[in-house]
Amino acid sequence: MQLLFLLLLPLAFSFSIHPSSLSPTALRGSATSHIFGDGDPNHVPSTLQKITAGKNKKIVDNASFSVSPKRWPWHPQQRLLLERGCSSLHDASYDRTSLGGSSSGVFLGILIDSSKKRFFTLIANSSPTSTEREASTPSNHPDPLLLQKLKHLHSTLGPPLLLSSKILSQSPSMSLAAEFKRASPSKGQIATSDISAGDQACIYFDSGSSVISVLTEPTYFKGSLDDMYEARVKTQELSTKLNTERPCILRKDFITSKHMILEAAAYGADTVLLIVAVTRRDDLKVLIEYCRELGMEPLVEIHAESELSVAVEAGAKVLGVNNRNLHNFKMDMSTTSRFSSKLSSEIASNKIILCSLSGMSNSDDVAKYRSEGVKMVLIGESLMRSRSPKLAIKSLGLDPRVKIEEGGGGAYTGGLKIVKVCGITSSEDALNACREGANMIGCIFAESKRTCGVEDAKSIVRSVRKFGEREGRVDLSAGIRRGIKRPLVVGVFQNEDVETINEIVEETGIDVVQLHGEEGEDCINDISVPCIRVIGVPLEDGRSVEERGEDIFKKCTKIPLAYLLDTKVGNVEGGTGVTFEHRIVGVVQGGGFPVIVAGGLEGGNVRKVAKDGAFGVDVSSGVEEKPGKKDSEKVKKFIDEAWRGGEEGVEGI
């Protein structure tokens, strides 16, 4: 896995680079001072030489090195954009000896070991000079033009709202920070270039968001201060029309100076994100106090437990927890829970307001965090990608007093969890699919070119259970939203009576039933195992994607484990080998229903579907040698591409 610079906004790191120096590149062999821009070979090469030599050379050869966007002003004395104590990385896997033995030096950048998914920090001088400290310390001389702009903004739009008060005012509802983001380093363009930040912010606000987060970083996230200003103006106009208080506007960027805070305030921000991981300990307190001088309460982000004391000592009141695990870049939702436990008394007295900034996907997550004293959650990319943000926000269950009548428990944003290979007729093909990484094996009992007999199905079930080291069915009472560790066997039926289905289920031992006909959902409760329901999607009927998606959404209930959308051609639903408009998936999942995508998928197109956030993907004819017989190479490619796309979909911001 290559390093994606700014892999995660709240946990990103960078350093300054001279415009004439090297562009972002992978390190190879010995270090060069040009990477650091000022041409002084005495500043840092010894550190790099250590990490690129001897036992660590292999790591570097498999790694990429990150540099900051060129938008940051460069001066020879400002080669230290970031200096920090690295205390937050004490739980990380890096070699202190190879980094010069210092845990409190100047932070220069990050190396990622792509083979082991580890990261190594590059630390330079353990004792920065006073000149270096002065260069990287926030300026005490405010820009007069920004001060003038801020004065004008206050006179026309009013003073900032206090984030802490806004969050607490939502009680007993969970406060939601909905994010506007045009792009990310890992996924590229998320929104079309002509999308209006103001219009999107108004949709969020009108749907119940009390905070609007706006990415203003221009190089990798394609954001701007103008986006934030537009969000402020438009939401304020809407709030006047609705006769209600406007939302807070949060500037999300790499805030490292007073200048950037003043800049945020002058362009309409009520608050800013301060990231402990990229802020010098001494500076954090200064920046928090400066925010308050401007009438703002900052959102201070922490991840590692060692960052908590730094934030509290600096005077942070609103703490945001990022749930991303730095060891493997995966979400660990218990991170927020651990901080909640440590801060229980402070949370109870509102001395600390705890927020969760990543990983939330449904009303269950919201309810869990609410019970732990969390007061705000931030949801980002899934709302930008959703075809119906209003529906997605509604289904989160922010207000515990309002029963969720529709949806599957909240917008599904958990990424790829299911890779299903259907039309399996032999144990050999089933085992091959399992070995390659499929976690659902489909056996068709309906009339088809790929019909599987009962005896063959029994053999397949035995083989799959043996592969998964289980003797009976997997308990699916908690659903499958969080994925499946052991492969399941799915029996596909079409317009079959319940009695026959249950007989085959009992005789073969299949784990899940897939209803592919017009059985209706009333019968699901009478089937002895959980069910997946198939809905046919017409190729085109003249309506918009959102209209078609909402029509499907209206057919959905909470009864099935998931919905499988397959292409409908004429009167034929499924098995057509034709793809449908996959943007419809976002509408249905935005309403809370996990969707497995079928129809025309194969190794060449599944990656994008998985990357775009589908809950599952299903293939049959796309990996066949002939009907009923799978091609092992095609199976491997399909499964590899599916999971690769799924990883890409959740890895970035």
Coordinates of N, CA and C in Angstrom, one line a residue, residues 174-286:
M174 N -28.3 14.3 19.8 CA -26.9 14.3 19.5 C -26.6 15.4 18.5
S175 N -25.7 16.2 18.8 CA -25.3 17.3 17.8 C -24.5 16.6 16.7
L176 N -24.8 17.1 15.4 CA -24.2 16.5 14.3 C -23.3 17.6 13.6
A177 N -22.1 17.3 13.3 CA -21.2 18.1 12.4 C -21.2 17.4 11.1
A178 N -21.8 18.0 10.1 CA -21.8 17.5 8.7 C -20.8 18.2 7.9
E179 N -20.1 17.4 7.1 CA -18.9 18.0 6.5 C -19.0 18.2 5.0
F180 N -18.5 19.4 4.5 CA -18.4 19.7 3.1 C -17.0 19.4 2.7
K181 N -16.8 18.5 1.7 CA -15.5 18.1 1.3 C -15.5 17.8 -0.2
R182 N -14.7 18.5 -1.0 CA -14.7 18.3 -2.4 C -13.9 17.1 -2.9
A183 N -12.8 16.8 -2.2 CA -11.9 15.8 -2.6 C -11.1 15.3 -1.4
S184 N -10.4 14.2 -1.6 CA -9.5 13.7 -0.6 C -8.2 13.1 -1.3
P185 N -7.1 13.0 -0.6 CA -5.9 12.5 -1.2 C -6.0 11.1 -1.8
S186 N -6.8 10.2 -1.1 CA -6.9 8.8 -1.5 C -7.9 8.6 -2.5
K187 N -9.0 9.3 -2.5 CA -10.1 9.0 -3.4 C -10.3 10.0 -4.5
G188 N -9.5 11.1 -4.5 CA -9.6 12.0 -5.5 C -10.9 12.9 -5.4
Q189 N -11.4 13.2 -6.5 CA -12.6 14.1 -6.5 C -13.8 13.3 -5.9
I190 N -14.4 14.0 -5.0 CA -15.6 13.4 -4.3 C -16.9 14.1 -4.8
A191 N -16.8 15.4 -5.0 CA -17.9 16.2 -5.5 C -17.6 16.9 -6.8
T192 N -18.5 17.1 -7.6 CA -18.3 17.8 -8.9 C -17.8 19.2 -8.6
S193 N -17.0 19.8 -9.5 CA -16.4 21.1 -9.2 C -17.4 22.2 -9.1
D194 N -18.6 22.0 -9.7 CA -19.5 23.1 -9.7 C -20.5 23.0 -8.5
I195 N -20.3 22.1 -7.6 CA -21.2 22.0 -6.4 C -21.0 23.2 -5.5
S196 N -22.1 23.7 -5.0 CA -22.0 24.9 -4.1 C -21.9 24.5 -2.7
A197 N -20.9 25.0 -2.0 CA -20.7 24.7 -0.6 C -21.9 25.3 0.2
G198 N -22.4 26.5 -0.2 CA -23.5 27.0 0.5 C -24.7 26.2 0.4
D199 N -25.0 25.7 -0.9 CA -26.2 24.9 -1.1 C -26.1 23.6 -0.2
Q200 N -25.0 23.0 -0.3 CA -24.8 21.7 0.5 C -24.9 22.0 2.0
A201 N -24.3 23.0 2.4 CA -24.4 23.4 3.9 C -25.9 23.6 4.3
C202 N -26.7 24.2 3.4 CA -28.1 24.5 3.7 C -28.9 23.1 3.8
I203 N -28.5 22.2 2.9 CA -29.2 20.9 3.0 C -28.9 20.2 4.3
Y204 N -27.6 20.3 4.7 CA -27.2 19.7 6.0 C -28.0 20.4 7.2
F205 N -28.0 21.7 7.1 CA -28.6 22.5 8.2 C -30.1 22.2 8.3
D206 N -30.8 22.2 7.1 CA -32.2 22.0 7.0 C -32.5 20.5 7.5
S207 N -31.6 19.6 7.4 CA -31.8 18.2 7.8 C -31.5 18.0 9.2
G208 N -31.0 19.0 10.0 CA -30.8 18.8 11.4 C -29.3 18.9 11.9
S209 N -28.4 19.3 11.0 CA -27.0 19.5 11.4 C -26.9 20.8 12.2
S210 N -26.2 20.7 13.3 CA -26.0 21.9 14.1 C -24.6 22.6 13.9
V211 N -23.8 21.8 13.3 CA -22.4 22.3 12.9 C -22.1 21.9 11.5
I212 N -21.6 22.8 10.7 CA -21.1 22.5 9.4 C -19.6 22.6 9.3
S213 N -19.0 21.5 9.0 CA -17.5 21.4 8.9 C -17.2 21.6 7.4
V214 N -16.2 22.5 7.2 CA -15.8 22.9 5.8 C -14.3 22.7 5.6
L215 N -13.9 21.8 4.7 CA -12.5 21.6 4.4 C -12.0 22.8 3.6
T216 N -11.0 23.5 4.1 CA -10.5 24.6 3.3 C -9.1 24.4 2.7
E217 N -8.5 23.2 2.9 CA -7.2 22.9 2.4 C -7.3 22.8 0.9
P218 N -6.6 23.5 0.1 CA -6.8 23.5 -1.4 C -6.1 22.5 -2.2
T219 N -4.9 22.0 -1.8 CA -4.1 21.1 -2.6 C -4.7 19.7 -2.8
Y220 N -5.0 19.1 -1.6 CA -5.4 17.7 -1.6 C -6.9 17.6 -1.5
F221 N -7.5 18.6 -0.8 CA -9.0 18.5 -0.6 C -9.8 19.5 -1.4
K222 N -9.1 20.3 -2.2 CA -9.7 21.2 -3.2 C -10.7 22.1 -2.5
G223 N -10.4 22.4 -1.2 CA -11.2 23.4 -0.5 C -10.7 24.8 -0.6
S224 N -11.5 25.7 0.0 CA -11.1 27.1 0.0 C -11.8 27.9 1.1
L225 N -11.2 29.0 1.5 CA -11.9 29.9 2.4 C -13.2 30.4 1.9
D226 N -13.2 30.6 0.5 CA -14.5 31.0 -0.1 C -15.6 30.0 0.1
D227 N -15.3 28.7 0.1 CA -16.3 27.7 0.4 C -16.9 27.9 1.8
M228 N -16.0 28.2 2.7 CA -16.5 28.4 4.1 C -17.3 29.6 4.3
Y229 N -16.9 30.7 3.6 CA -17.6 31.9 3.7 C -19.0 31.8 3.1
E230 N -19.1 31.1 2.0 CA -20.3 30.8 1.3 C -21.3 30.0 2.2
A231 N -20.7 29.0 2.9 CA -21.5 28.2 3.8 C -22.1 29.0 4.9
R232 N -21.3 30.0 5.4 CA -21.7 30.8 6.5 C -22.8 31.7 6.0
V233 N -22.6 32.4 4.9 CA -23.6 33.3 4.4 C -25.0 32.6 4.1
K234 N -24.9 31.5 3.3 CA -26.1 30.8 2.9 C -26.9 30.2 4.1
T235 N -26.2 29.6 5.0 CA -26.9 29.1 6.2 C -27.5 30.1 7.1
Q236 N -26.8 31.3 7.1 CA -27.4 32.4 7.9 C -28.6 32.9 7.2
E237 N -28.6 33.0 5.9 CA -29.8 33.5 5.2 C -31.0 32.5 5.5
L238 N -30.7 31.2 5.4 CA -31.7 30.2 5.6 C -32.2 30.2 7.1
S239 N -31.3 30.4 8.0 CA -31.8 30.5 9.4 C -32.7 31.7 9.6
T240 N -32.4 32.8 9.0 CA -33.3 33.9 9.1 C -34.7 33.6 8.5
K241 N -34.7 32.9 7.4 CA -36.0 32.5 6.8 C -36.8 31.6 7.6
L242 N -36.0 30.7 8.3 CA -36.7 29.7 9.2 C -36.9 30.2 10.6
N243 N -36.4 31.4 10.9 CA -36.6 32.0 12.2 C -36.0 31.1 13.3
T244 N -34.7 30.6 13.0 CA -34.0 29.8 14.0 C -32.6 30.1 14.0
E245 N -31.8 29.7 15.0 CA -30.4 30.0 15.1 C -29.7 29.2 14.0
R246 N -28.7 29.9 13.4 CA -27.9 29.2 12.4 C -27.0 28.2 13.0
P247 N -26.4 27.3 12.1 CA -25.4 26.4 12.6 C -24.0 27.0 12.8
C248 N -23.2 26.3 13.6 CA -21.8 26.7 13.8 C -21.0 26.3 12.5
I249 N -20.1 27.1 12.1 CA -19.2 26.8 11.0 C -17.8 26.5 11.5
L250 N -17.4 25.3 11.2 CA -16.1 24.8 11.6 C -15.1 24.8 10.4
R251 N -14.0 25.4 10.6 CA -12.9 25.4 9.6 C -12.0 24.1 9.9
K252 N -12.0 23.2 8.9 CA -11.2 22.0 9.1 C -10.0 22.2 8.1
D253 N -8.8 22.3 8.7 CA -7.6 22.5 8.0 C -6.4 22.2 8.9
F254 N -5.2 22.4 8.5 CA -4.1 22.2 9.4 C -3.7 23.5 10.1
I255 N -4.4 23.8 11.1 CA -4.3 25.1 11.8 C -3.0 25.1 12.7
T256 N -2.0 25.9 12.3 CA -0.8 25.9 13.1 C -0.3 27.3 13.5
S257 N -1.2 28.3 13.3 CA -0.8 29.6 13.7 C -2.0 30.5 14.0
K258 N -1.7 31.6 14.7 CA -2.7 32.6 15.0 C -3.3 33.2 13.7
H259 N -2.4 33.3 12.7 CA -2.8 33.9 11.4 C -4.0 33.1 10.8
M260 N -3.8 31.7 10.9 CA -4.8 30.9 10.3 C -6.1 30.9 11.1
I261 N -6.0 31.1 12.4 CA -7.3 31.3 13.2 C -8.0 32.6 12.9
L262 N -7.2 33.7 12.8 CA -7.8 35.0 12.4 C -8.4 34.9 11.0
E263 N -7.7 34.2 10.1 CA -8.2 34.0 8.8 C -9.5 33.3 8.8
A264 N -9.6 32.3 9.6 CA -10.9 31.5 9.7 C -12.0 32.4 10.2
A265 N -11.7 33.2 11.2 CA -12.8 34.0 11.8 C -13.2 35.1 10.8
A266 N -12.3 35.6 10.0 CA -12.6 36.7 9.0 C -13.4 36.1 7.9
Y267 N -13.3 34.8 7.6 CA -14.1 34.2 6.6 C -15.3 33.5 7.1
G268 N -15.7 33.8 8.3 CA -17.0 33.3 8.8 C -17.0 32.1 9.7
A269 N -15.9 31.6 10.1 CA -15.8 30.4 11.0 C -16.2 30.8 12.4
D270 N -16.9 29.9 13.0 CA -17.2 30.1 14.5 C -16.2 29.3 15.3
T271 N -15.6 28.3 14.7 CA -14.6 27.5 15.4 C -13.6 26.9 14.4
V272 N -12.5 26.4 15.0 CA -11.5 25.7 14.1 C -11.1 24.4 14.8
L273 N -10.6 23.5 13.9 CA -10.0 22.2 14.4 C -8.6 22.4 14.8
L274 N -8.2 22.1 16.0 CA -6.8 22.1 16.4 C -6.4 20.6 16.7
I275 N -5.4 20.1 16.0 CA -5.0 18.7 16.0 C -3.8 18.6 16.9
V276 N -4.0 17.9 18.1 CA -2.8 17.8 19.0 C -1.6 17.1 18.3
A277 N -1.9 16.2 17.4 CA -0.8 15.4 16.8 C 0.1 16.3 15.9
V278 N -0.4 17.4 15.5 CA 0.4 18.3 14.6 C 0.7 19.6 15.2
T279 N 0.5 19.8 16.5 CA 0.7 21.1 17.1 C 1.7 20.9 18.2
R280 N 2.6 21.8 18.3 CA 3.6 21.8 19.4 C 2.9 22.0 20.7
R281 N 3.3 21.3 21.7 CA 2.7 21.4 23.0 C 2.6 22.8 23.5
D282 N 3.6 23.6 23.4 CA 3.6 25.0 23.8 C 2.6 25.8 23.0
D283 N 2.5 25.5 21.7 CA 1.7 26.3 20.9 C 0.2 26.0 21.1
L284 N -0.1 24.8 21.5 CA -1.5 24.5 21.6 C -2.3 25.4 22.6
K285 N -1.7 25.6 23.7 CA -2.3 26.5 24.7 C -2.5 27.9 24.1
V286 N -1.4 28.4 23.4 CA -1.5 29.7 22.8 C -2.6 29.8 21.8

